[in-house]
mmCIF file of C-alpha atoms in Angstrom:
data_model
loop_
_atom_site.group_PDB
_atom_site.id
_atom_site.type_symbol
_atom_site.label_atom_id
_atom_site.label_comp_id
_atom_site.label_asym_id
_atom_site.label_seq_id
_atom_site.Cartn_x
_atom_site.Cartn_y
_atom_site.Cartn_z
ATOM 1 C CA MET A 1 -53.056 -21.421 -47.489
ATOM 2 C CA ASP A 2 -50.330 -20.864 -50.009
ATOM 3 C CA ARG A 3 -47.827 -23.740 -49.503
ATOM 4 C CA ARG A 4 -44.857 -21.425 -50.155
ATOM 5 C CA ALA A 5 -46.030 -18.931 -47.502
ATOM 6 C CA PHE A 6 -46.549 -21.805 -45.050
ATOM 7 C CA VAL A 7 -42.974 -23.089 -45.575
ATOM 8 C CA ILE A 8 -41.500 -19.601 -45.136
ATOM 9 C CA GLY A 9 -43.562 -18.970 -42.015
ATOM 10 C CA THR A 10 -42.632 -22.320 -40.529
ATOM 11 C CA THR A 11 -38.952 -21.738 -41.221
ATOM 12 C CA ALA A 12 -39.086 -18.284 -39.621
ATOM 13 C CA SER A 13 -40.818 -19.675 -36.533
ATOM 14 C CA ALA A 14 -38.235 -22.415 -36.216
ATOM 15 C CA ALA A 15 -35.432 -19.879 -36.465
ATOM 16 C CA ALA A 16 -37.013 -17.756 -33.752
ATOM 17 C CA LEU A 17 -37.312 -20.778 -31.463
ATOM 18 C CA ALA A 18 -33.733 -21.736 -32.198
ATOM 19 C CA THR A 19 -32.320 -18.297 -31.421
ATOM 20 C CA GLY A 20 -34.467 -17.647 -28.327
ATOM 21 C CA PRO A 21 -32.631 -19.955 -25.911
ATOM 22 C CA VAL A 22 -29.244 -18.847 -27.258
ATOM 23 C CA SER A 23 -30.038 -15.203 -26.470
ATOM 24 C CA ALA A 24 -31.180 -16.190 -22.998
ATOM 25 C CA GLN A 25 -27.928 -18.045 -22.431
ATOM 26 C CA GLU A 26 -25.893 -15.054 -23.548
ATOM 27 C CA ALA A 27 -27.679 -12.620 -21.233
ATOM 28 C CA PHE A 28 -25.457 -11.587 -18.331
ATOM 29 C CA PRO A 29 -26.159 -11.554 -15.511
ATOM 30 C CA ALA A 30 -29.076 -13.943 -15.300
ATOM 31 C CA HIS A 31 -28.864 -14.371 -11.511
ATOM 32 C CA ALA A 32 -27.057 -13.091 -8.433
ATOM 33 C CA ILE A 33 -23.344 -12.287 -8.464
ATOM 34 C CA THR A 34 -21.169 -13.069 -5.453
ATOM 35 C CA ILE A 35 -18.177 -10.958 -4.474
ATOM 36 C CA VAL A 36 -15.926 -12.926 -2.152
ATOM 37 C CA ASN A 37 -14.377 -10.674 0.494
ATOM 38 C CA ALA A 38 -11.130 -12.372 1.496
ATOM 39 C CA PHE A 39 -10.883 -10.601 4.860
ATOM 40 C CA PRO A 40 -12.809 -10.487 8.148
ATOM 41 C CA PRO A 41 -15.337 -7.781 9.030
ATOM 42 C CA GLY A 42 -13.961 -4.428 10.118
ATOM 43 C CA GLY A 43 -11.145 -4.186 7.585
ATOM 44 C CA ILE A 44 -10.721 -1.972 4.562
ATOM 45 C CA ASN A 45 -12.072 -4.554 2.104
ATOM 46 C CA GLU A 46 -15.431 -4.768 3.821
ATOM 47 C CA ILE A 47 -15.607 -0.973 4.162
ATOM 48 C CA VAL A 48 -15.198 -0.640 0.389
ATOM 49 C CA THR A 49 -16.869 -3.771 -0.988
ATOM 50 C CA ARG A 50 -20.305 -3.656 0.628
ATOM 51 C CA PRO A 51 -21.266 -0.186 -0.618
ATOM 52 C CA LEU A 52 -19.869 -1.035 -4.051
ATOM 53 C CA ALA A 53 -22.059 -4.145 -4.211
ATOM 54 C CA SER A 54 -25.106 -2.057 -3.290
ATOM 55 C CA ALA A 55 -24.274 0.450 -6.022
ATOM 56 C CA MET A 56 -23.864 -2.327 -8.609
ATOM 57 C CA GLU A 57 -27.236 -3.979 -7.996
ATOM 58 C CA PRO A 58 -29.503 -1.453 -9.757
ATOM 59 C CA LEU A 59 -27.141 -1.380 -12.737
ATOM 60 C CA LEU A 60 -27.047 -5.156 -13.105
ATOM 61 C CA LYS A 61 -30.684 -5.629 -12.071
ATOM 62 C CA GLN A 62 -29.544 -8.613 -10.023
ATOM 63 C CA PRO A 63 -28.492 -9.071 -6.397
ATOM 64 C CA VAL A 64 -24.786 -8.648 -5.647
ATOM 65 C CA VAL A 65 -23.937 -10.635 -2.541
ATOM 66 C CA VAL A 66 -20.780 -10.068 -0.472
ATOM 67 C CA GLU A 67 -19.580 -13.333 1.057
ATOM 68 C CA THR A 68 -16.725 -13.370 3.566
ATOM 69 C CA LYS A 69 -14.095 -16.073 3.084
ATOM 70 C CA ALA A 70 -11.320 -14.977 5.411
ATOM 71 C CA GLY A 71 -8.125 -16.694 6.468
ATOM 72 C CA ALA A 72 -4.389 -16.972 5.820
ATOM 73 C CA ALA A 73 -3.965 -13.229 5.150
ATOM 74 C CA GLY A 74 -6.525 -13.384 2.353
ATOM 75 C CA GLN A 75 -5.261 -16.541 0.676
ATOM 76 C CA VAL A 76 -8.381 -18.574 1.490
ATOM 77 C CA GLY A 77 -10.691 -16.212 -0.378
ATOM 78 C CA ALA A 78 -8.247 -15.893 -3.251
ATOM 79 C CA GLN A 79 -8.107 -19.666 -3.674
ATOM 80 C CA VAL A 80 -11.916 -19.912 -3.604
ATOM 81 C CA VAL A 81 -12.239 -17.478 -6.501
ATOM 82 C CA ALA A 82 -9.256 -18.818 -8.439
ATOM 83 C CA SER A 83 -10.950 -22.230 -8.528
ATOM 84 C CA ALA A 84 -14.470 -20.886 -9.219
ATOM 85 C CA LYS A 85 -16.248 -21.380 -12.522
ATOM 86 C CA PRO A 86 -15.061 -18.554 -14.830
ATOM 87 C CA ASP A 87 -18.531 -17.304 -15.730
ATOM 88 C CA GLY A 88 -18.468 -13.867 -14.113
ATOM 89 C CA TYR A 89 -20.739 -14.814 -11.219
ATOM 90 C CA THR A 90 -17.943 -15.166 -8.651
ATOM 91 C CA LEU A 91 -15.659 -12.187 -8.138
ATOM 92 C CA LEU A 92 -12.988 -11.340 -5.598
ATOM 93 C CA SER A 93 -12.410 -8.316 -3.407
ATOM 94 C CA HIS A 94 -8.762 -8.292 -2.411
ATOM 95 C CA ASN A 95 -5.904 -5.943 -1.671
ATOM 96 C CA THR A 96 -2.158 -5.440 -1.911
ATOM 97 C CA GLY A 97 -1.441 -8.752 -0.203
ATOM 98 C CA ILE A 98 -2.689 -10.807 -3.163
ATOM 99 C CA SER A 99 0.412 -9.852 -5.118
ATOM 100 C CA GLY A 100 2.897 -11.924 -3.126
ATOM 101 C CA TYR A 101 1.179 -15.270 -2.583
ATOM 102 C CA ALA A 102 3.242 -17.162 -5.142
ATOM 103 C CA GLU A 103 6.482 -15.815 -3.654
ATOM 104 C CA VAL A 104 5.345 -16.807 -0.143
ATOM 105 C CA ASP A 105 4.651 -20.367 -1.288
ATOM 106 C CA LYS A 106 8.082 -20.541 -2.919
ATOM 107 C CA LEU A 107 9.667 -19.200 0.256
ATOM 108 C CA PHE A 108 8.249 -22.108 2.241
ATOM 109 C CA GLY A 109 8.955 -24.693 -0.453
ATOM 110 C CA ARG A 110 5.239 -25.232 -1.118
ATOM 111 C CA PRO A 111 3.499 -25.722 -4.454
ATOM 112 C CA VAL A 112 2.171 -22.381 -5.679
ATOM 113 C CA LYS A 113 -1.570 -22.329 -4.974
ATOM 114 C CA THR A 114 -2.443 -18.973 -6.526
ATOM 115 C CA SER A 115 -0.475 -16.438 -8.505
ATOM 116 C CA ARG A 116 -1.234 -13.118 -10.164
ATOM 117 C CA SER A 117 -1.885 -14.939 -13.440
ATOM 118 C CA ASP A 118 -4.949 -16.641 -11.903
ATOM 119 C CA PHE A 119 -6.927 -13.398 -11.862
ATOM 120 C CA ILE A 120 -8.259 -10.746 -14.205
ATOM 121 C CA PRO A 121 -8.092 -7.294 -12.584
ATOM 122 C CA LEU A 122 -11.394 -5.507 -13.183
ATOM 123 C CA ALA A 123 -10.889 -2.292 -11.214
ATOM 124 C CA ARG A 124 -8.808 -0.724 -8.487
ATOM 125 C CA LEU A 125 -11.102 1.236 -6.201
ATOM 126 C CA ILE A 126 -8.894 2.877 -3.615
ATOM 127 C CA ALA A 127 -5.234 3.256 -2.761
ATOM 128 C CA ASP A 128 -5.339 4.069 0.927
ATOM 129 C CA PRO A 129 -2.174 5.446 2.540
ATOM 130 C CA VAL A 130 -1.040 3.310 5.448
ATOM 131 C CA LEU A 131 -0.330 4.797 8.864
ATOM 132 C CA LEU A 132 2.157 3.645 11.471
ATOM 133 C CA LEU A 133 0.088 3.674 14.659
ATOM 134 C CA VAL A 134 0.591 3.162 18.382
ATOM 135 C CA ASN A 135 -2.194 2.882 20.936
ATOM 136 C CA ASP A 136 -3.087 5.432 23.593
ATOM 137 C CA GLN A 137 -1.143 3.555 26.266
ATOM 138 C CA GLN A 138 2.151 4.389 24.546
ATOM 139 C CA PRO A 139 3.937 7.680 25.325
ATOM 140 C CA TYR A 140 5.478 8.179 21.871
ATOM 141 C CA LYS A 141 4.406 11.264 19.957
ATOM 142 C CA THR A 142 6.825 11.068 17.033
ATOM 143 C CA LEU A 143 8.363 8.405 14.829
ATOM 144 C CA LYS A 144 11.815 9.385 16.079
ATOM 145 C CA GLU A 145 10.808 8.698 19.687
ATOM 146 C CA PHE A 146 9.286 5.356 18.754
ATOM 147 C CA ILE A 147 12.280 4.143 16.735
ATOM 148 C CA ALA A 148 14.598 5.129 19.579
ATOM 149 C CA ALA A 149 12.447 3.144 22.022
ATOM 150 C CA THR A 150 12.593 0.015 19.859
ATOM 151 C CA LYS A 151 16.374 0.040 20.193
ATOM 152 C CA THR A 152 16.194 -0.348 23.975
ATOM 153 C CA LYS A 153 12.917 -2.194 24.620
ATOM 154 C CA SER A 154 12.070 -5.757 23.604
ATOM 155 C CA ASP A 155 8.397 -5.998 24.514
ATOM 156 C CA PHE A 156 6.843 -4.205 21.533
ATOM 157 C CA VAL A 157 4.293 -6.306 19.635
ATOM 158 C CA PHE A 158 3.389 -5.456 16.040
ATOM 159 C CA SER A 159 -0.049 -6.681 14.905
ATOM 160 C CA SER A 160 -0.860 -7.358 11.265
ATOM 161 C CA GLY A 161 -3.644 -8.927 9.269
ATOM 162 C CA GLY A 162 -1.548 -12.025 8.622
ATOM 163 C CA LEU A 163 1.939 -13.205 7.790
ATOM 164 C CA TYR A 164 3.102 -11.612 4.505
ATOM 165 C CA GLY A 165 -0.267 -9.878 4.159
ATOM 166 C CA ALA A 166 -1.005 -6.302 3.143
ATOM 167 C CA SER A 167 -0.566 -4.898 6.650
ATOM 168 C CA HIS A 168 2.602 -6.921 7.325
ATOM 169 C CA LEU A 169 4.444 -5.818 4.183
ATOM 170 C CA PRO A 170 4.757 -2.136 5.241
ATOM 171 C CA LEU A 171 6.993 -3.216 8.106
ATOM 172 C CA ALA A 172 9.453 -4.681 5.593
ATOM 173 C CA TYR A 173 9.476 -1.395 3.676
ATOM 174 C CA LEU A 174 10.008 0.581 6.882
ATOM 175 C CA GLU A 175 12.806 -1.639 8.214
ATOM 176 C CA LYS A 176 14.572 -1.461 4.885
ATOM 177 C CA ALA A 177 14.785 2.311 5.434
ATOM 178 C CA THR A 178 15.322 2.486 9.206
ATOM 179 C CA GLY A 179 17.211 -0.696 9.907
ATOM 180 C CA PRO A 180 15.807 -3.542 12.042
ATOM 181 C CA LEU A 181 13.161 -2.611 14.595
ATOM 182 C CA ASN A 182 12.870 -4.668 17.755
ATOM 183 C CA LEU A 183 9.268 -5.798 17.256
ATOM 184 C CA ARG A 184 7.592 -9.147 17.840
ATOM 185 C CA HIS A 185 5.049 -9.979 15.174
ATOM 186 C CA LEU A 186 1.448 -10.907 16.010
ATOM 187 C CA PRO A 187 -0.236 -12.102 12.811
ATOM 188 C CA THR A 188 -4.038 -12.201 12.927
ATOM 189 C CA ASN A 189 -6.554 -13.235 10.288
ATOM 190 C CA GLY A 190 -7.302 -9.771 8.935
ATOM 191 C CA GLY A 191 -7.064 -6.013 9.356
ATOM 192 C CA GLY A 192 -10.049 -5.867 11.719
ATOM 193 C CA PRO A 193 -8.569 -8.349 14.233
ATOM 194 C CA ALA A 194 -5.183 -6.617 13.973
ATOM 195 C CA ILE A 195 -6.819 -3.334 14.961
ATOM 196 C CA THR A 196 -8.682 -5.073 17.786
ATOM 197 C CA ALA A 197 -5.341 -6.392 19.063
ATOM 198 C CA ILE A 198 -3.780 -2.951 19.311
ATOM 199 C CA LEU A 199 -6.898 -1.418 20.838
ATOM 200 C CA GLY A 200 -6.763 -4.077 23.555
ATOM 201 C CA ASN A 201 -2.998 -3.561 24.028
ATOM 202 C CA ASN A 202 -2.249 -7.124 22.948
ATOM 203 C CA ALA A 203 -0.134 -5.215 20.434
ATOM 204 C CA GLN A 204 1.375 -1.776 20.766
ATOM 205 C CA VAL A 205 2.000 -0.868 17.140
ATOM 206 C CA THR A 206 0.481 -1.652 13.750
ATOM 207 C CA THR A 207 0.375 -0.404 10.168
ATOM 208 C CA GLN A 208 -3.183 0.033 8.924
ATOM 209 C CA SER A 209 -5.015 2.170 6.407
ATOM 210 C CA VAL A 210 -6.358 5.628 7.120
ATOM 211 C CA SER A 211 -9.978 4.655 6.541
ATOM 212 C CA ALA A 212 -9.885 1.516 8.698
ATOM 213 C CA THR A 213 -8.491 3.403 11.692
ATOM 214 C CA LEU A 214 -9.788 6.957 11.324
ATOM 215 C CA ALA A 215 -12.589 6.549 13.878
ATOM 216 C CA HIS A 216 -10.135 5.231 16.464
ATOM 217 C CA VAL A 217 -7.687 8.044 15.693
ATOM 218 C CA LYS A 218 -10.422 10.649 16.152
ATOM 219 C CA ALA A 219 -11.445 8.982 19.421
ATOM 220 C CA GLY A 220 -7.858 9.181 20.682
ATOM 221 C CA LYS A 221 -7.478 5.414 20.960
ATOM 222 C CA LEU A 222 -4.802 5.209 18.265
ATOM 223 C CA ARG A 223 -2.032 7.694 17.518
ATOM 224 C CA PRO A 224 -0.545 7.875 14.008
ATOM 225 C CA LEU A 225 3.186 8.619 13.956
ATOM 226 C CA ALA A 226 3.790 8.572 10.205
ATOM 227 C CA ASN A 227 2.009 8.281 6.871
ATOM 228 C CA PHE A 228 3.369 5.920 4.201
ATOM 229 C CA GLY A 229 1.720 7.935 1.394
ATOM 230 C CA ALA A 230 3.454 10.290 -1.013
ATOM 231 C CA LYS A 231 1.568 13.234 0.484
ATOM 232 C CA ARG A 232 -0.264 13.978 3.695
ATOM 233 C CA SER A 233 -3.817 12.720 3.997
ATOM 234 C CA LYS A 234 -6.507 15.371 4.190
ATOM 235 C CA PHE A 235 -8.169 13.229 6.851
ATOM 236 C CA VAL A 236 -5.100 13.302 9.143
ATOM 237 C CA PRO A 237 -3.273 16.383 7.869
ATOM 238 C CA ASP A 238 -1.028 16.732 10.941
ATOM 239 C CA VAL A 239 0.621 13.362 10.361
ATOM 240 C CA PRO A 240 3.901 13.685 8.408
ATOM 241 C CA THR A 241 4.829 11.335 5.587
ATOM 242 C CA LEU A 242 7.823 9.055 5.906
ATOM 243 C CA LYS A 243 9.420 10.946 3.034
ATOM 244 C CA GLU A 244 9.086 14.188 4.999
ATOM 245 C CA LEU A 245 10.841 12.449 7.876
ATOM 246 C CA GLY A 246 13.755 11.444 5.675
ATOM 247 C CA TYR A 247 12.781 7.876 4.727
ATOM 248 C CA ASP A 248 12.298 7.012 1.054
ATOM 249 C CA VAL A 249 9.260 4.803 1.656
ATOM 250 C CA GLU A 250 5.872 4.805 -0.063
ATOM 251 C CA TYR A 251 3.163 2.201 0.386
ATOM 252 C CA TYR A 252 -0.584 2.001 -0.115
ATOM 253 C CA LEU A 253 -3.150 -0.545 0.881
ATOM 254 C CA TRP A 254 -5.185 -0.688 -2.304
ATOM 255 C CA VAL A 255 -8.418 -2.583 -2.833
ATOM 256 C CA GLY A 256 -9.380 -4.091 -6.167
ATOM 257 C CA ILE A 257 -12.031 -6.304 -7.719
ATOM 258 C CA PHE A 258 -10.923 -9.370 -9.673
ATOM 259 C CA ALA A 259 -12.442 -12.137 -11.763
ATOM 260 C CA PRO A 260 -10.926 -15.605 -12.135
ATOM 261 C CA LYS A 261 -8.965 -16.123 -15.336
ATOM 262 C CA GLY A 262 -10.984 -17.551 -18.208
ATOM 263 C CA VAL A 263 -14.034 -15.301 -17.871
ATOM 264 C CA PRO A 264 -15.155 -14.423 -21.428
ATOM 265 C CA GLN A 265 -14.132 -10.945 -22.554
ATOM 266 C CA PRO A 266 -17.707 -9.681 -23.170
ATOM 267 C CA ILE A 267 -18.571 -10.496 -19.546
ATOM 268 C CA VAL A 268 -15.350 -8.877 -18.339
ATOM 269 C CA ASN A 269 -16.282 -5.760 -20.305
ATOM 270 C CA THR A 270 -19.765 -5.701 -18.777
ATOM 271 C CA LEU A 271 -18.389 -6.032 -15.263
ATOM 272 C CA ARG A 272 -15.762 -3.333 -15.840
ATOM 273 C CA SER A 273 -18.417 -0.937 -17.138
ATOM 274 C CA VAL A 274 -20.808 -1.590 -14.251
ATOM 275 C CA ILE A 275 -18.119 -1.330 -11.573
ATOM 276 C CA LYS A 276 -16.819 1.916 -13.093
ATOM 277 C CA THR A 277 -20.295 3.491 -13.096
ATOM 278 C CA ALA A 278 -21.054 2.275 -9.574
ATOM 279 C CA ALA A 279 -17.714 3.434 -8.189
ATOM 280 C CA HIS A 280 -18.077 6.943 -9.597
ATOM 281 C CA GLY A 281 -21.646 7.340 -8.377
ATOM 282 C CA GLU A 282 -22.416 9.831 -5.628
ATOM 283 C CA ALA A 283 -23.714 7.155 -3.245
ATOM 284 C CA PHE A 284 -20.426 5.234 -3.289
ATOM 285 C CA THR A 285 -18.056 8.211 -3.191
ATOM 286 C CA THR A 286 -20.026 9.744 -0.296
ATOM 287 C CA ILE A 287 -19.686 6.559 1.735
ATOM 288 C CA LEU A 288 -15.952 6.506 0.979
ATOM 289 C CA ALA A 289 -15.566 10.096 2.133
ATOM 290 C CA ASN A 290 -17.457 9.388 5.349
ATOM 291 C CA ALA A 291 -15.002 6.539 5.984
ATOM 292 C CA GLY A 292 -11.991 8.789 5.425
ATOM 293 C CA GLN A 293 -11.329 7.466 1.959
ATOM 294 C CA GLU A 294 -10.975 8.794 -1.580
ATOM 295 C CA LEU A 295 -11.658 7.066 -4.872
ATOM 296 C CA ALA A 296 -8.418 6.111 -6.654
ATOM 297 C CA TYR A 297 -9.989 4.336 -9.601
ATOM 298 C CA LEU A 298 -8.103 2.385 -12.231
ATOM 299 C CA ASP A 299 -9.976 0.511 -14.949
ATOM 300 C CA GLY A 300 -8.921 -3.045 -15.777
ATOM 301 C CA PRO A 301 -6.061 -2.457 -18.257
ATOM 302 C CA ASP A 302 -4.563 0.401 -16.227
ATOM 303 C CA PHE A 303 -5.003 -1.608 -13.054
ATOM 304 C CA GLN A 304 -3.087 -4.465 -14.710
ATOM 305 C CA LYS A 305 -0.179 -2.136 -15.536
ATOM 306 C CA PHE A 306 -0.144 -0.819 -11.971
ATOM 307 C CA TRP A 307 -0.377 -4.338 -10.556
ATOM 308 C CA ASP A 308 2.575 -5.562 -12.626
ATOM 309 C CA ILE A 309 4.804 -2.925 -11.032
ATOM 310 C CA ASP A 310 3.317 -3.136 -7.547
ATOM 311 C CA GLY A 311 3.526 -6.921 -7.618
ATOM 312 C CA LYS A 312 7.278 -6.842 -8.184
ATOM 313 C CA ARG A 313 7.690 -4.513 -5.189
ATOM 314 C CA THR A 314 5.564 -6.872 -3.097
ATOM 315 C CA ASP A 315 7.706 -9.841 -4.108
ATOM 316 C CA GLU A 316 10.790 -7.933 -2.956
ATOM 317 C CA ALA A 317 9.158 -7.188 0.410
ATOM 318 C CA VAL A 318 8.189 -10.845 0.911
ATOM 319 C CA ILE A 319 11.746 -11.969 0.152
ATOM 320 C CA SER A 320 13.072 -9.315 2.561
ATOM 321 C CA ILE A 321 10.843 -10.542 5.405
ATOM 322 C CA GLY A 322 11.810 -14.132 4.621
ATOM 323 C CA LYS A 323 15.496 -13.354 4.955
ATOM 324 C CA GLN A 324 14.903 -11.746 8.348
ATOM 325 C CA GLY A 325 12.917 -14.756 9.523
#
């Protein structure tokens, strides 16, 4: 064999061997991805996250596992992901409540465990209007009747998914507009348990999303008195907005997907692209519609802009609740 050809061939083979493992290392994803759902079963995050994960799997050609890590109004799951290895294999499904965790820690004089800077927003999926609801054992048919009753009765219990969480914050917005309401707060460990509490009359009033409560509304178990959205929901078109009723209040329980800070930009880009395709697919949007929900998609950069503004409003609500407490 020609010695020169042998040297060239050997060099080329060595280069191929050298680049092979590097390419394998750069391939993403090489194994299953976990999306941590920071809330218990039955809430809006589970309703949205599980079908999204299913829609992502064929695009990624890897399993996408939803793992529940509930507790402390979503803080437990947030802390798990914030401390995870920033390789794109551990993501977070969270909602409006994530915005105020740093302010809550400051309020109680605690070291800040997680803040908005610990996460990279990948996509906002929905922005579900919140309803003010009473159960079927209450006689109130309008918001006016209910507010009047709170002025004279002291046994109303308000259930939420946790102190300073996404379904507690709307109360701060409402009281800012109406004045103090005579409600005792029952914090639970998520939207699902908060709904269970009102269904069992352990609470008489709650603020929860349209999609998480629509089945109970249709069954007559829960009665919506007002909608926190800017416009009426097509799923409960007879329910007036707070703005229609004379209160300048607007609030949504949004759900978004996050990565921990430090994930390399190429992986972030891959995840954003896959989530966007999955979220706009017919399978996912059909499931949303069946749950009384509409896609309100924001891609990462636009989601970040929205979150910056929404986060400041959340901080104000947390401070407002703290002053009342």
